[in-house]
Amino acid sequence: MADSPYLLAIALFEQNGKRAMPLGGRSLPLDATQDEAGVPAQIARELALELLLRVWQRSDQGPLQRDAGSGSLLMAELGMENLPEDLPVLKAAWLTTGDSAAFRSGLLAISSRCWSVSVAKFKPITFTALEASQTKEG
């Protein structure tokens, strides 16, 4: 991984018949505390909350629908070099085609680590490592 990792939160949803992909991110300190699964959990939780608050605010403009089911909220660790070139291409392709499997495959190709983010009632936020085999799901 690059010397300057970047942690990126990604939401995939539809609103008023159009796909949307808001992003939120932060430079990841090299000494960031990681949980037993290798997730920089504290920073990841903060980014997920910030992104979901932005998405929630958008609900004033119309109903929201997750586009990729449980894979609609993602967290990825990227090198800073991937942000200006690779990520915009992936985002534009997904906004045009809606192919979530292709988006996840592309994200896995440019990231060192990637997780889906979920929560169950009375449980903490869960970060599940995204694997190449999961990209075949809708």
Phi, psi and omega in degrees: 000156181294164179293335183242081179289152181230130179262126187237129173259137186226131174244136178243116179207171175242144177215126180054040177078007179237141177285147177221146179221078174289150182233153172214144182202172182202144172299139183259116178299142181299336180260021180301134179291133180243149177279185184297339178268002179086012180272131172286074196302314183298310180294320180297318178297317179298315180296318179298315179298313180300315181294316181294328174295320176296318178296316180300319178298327179292342181297344174297336183270357179145166181296147179250146174222127177302139184269332186234035179054228182292347177266021183273346176237117186236156174229134181221145174256119183237158169281146180305331181293340180276342185294311185281341185248301188285316184298315179299326178294314178299315181297313180299319179296317180293317179299327180281313188260331185073014181279092184293325179296317178294322178298312180298319178299315179295321178295317177299325182292331183255356182250156176276328178211148182212141182224150164270151184242130180213169177212144175244155181305131179065018179237156176285168176301138180245133175250116182250123181304132178273127181249157179303325182294337180281349183285350180279345178285155181297000000 
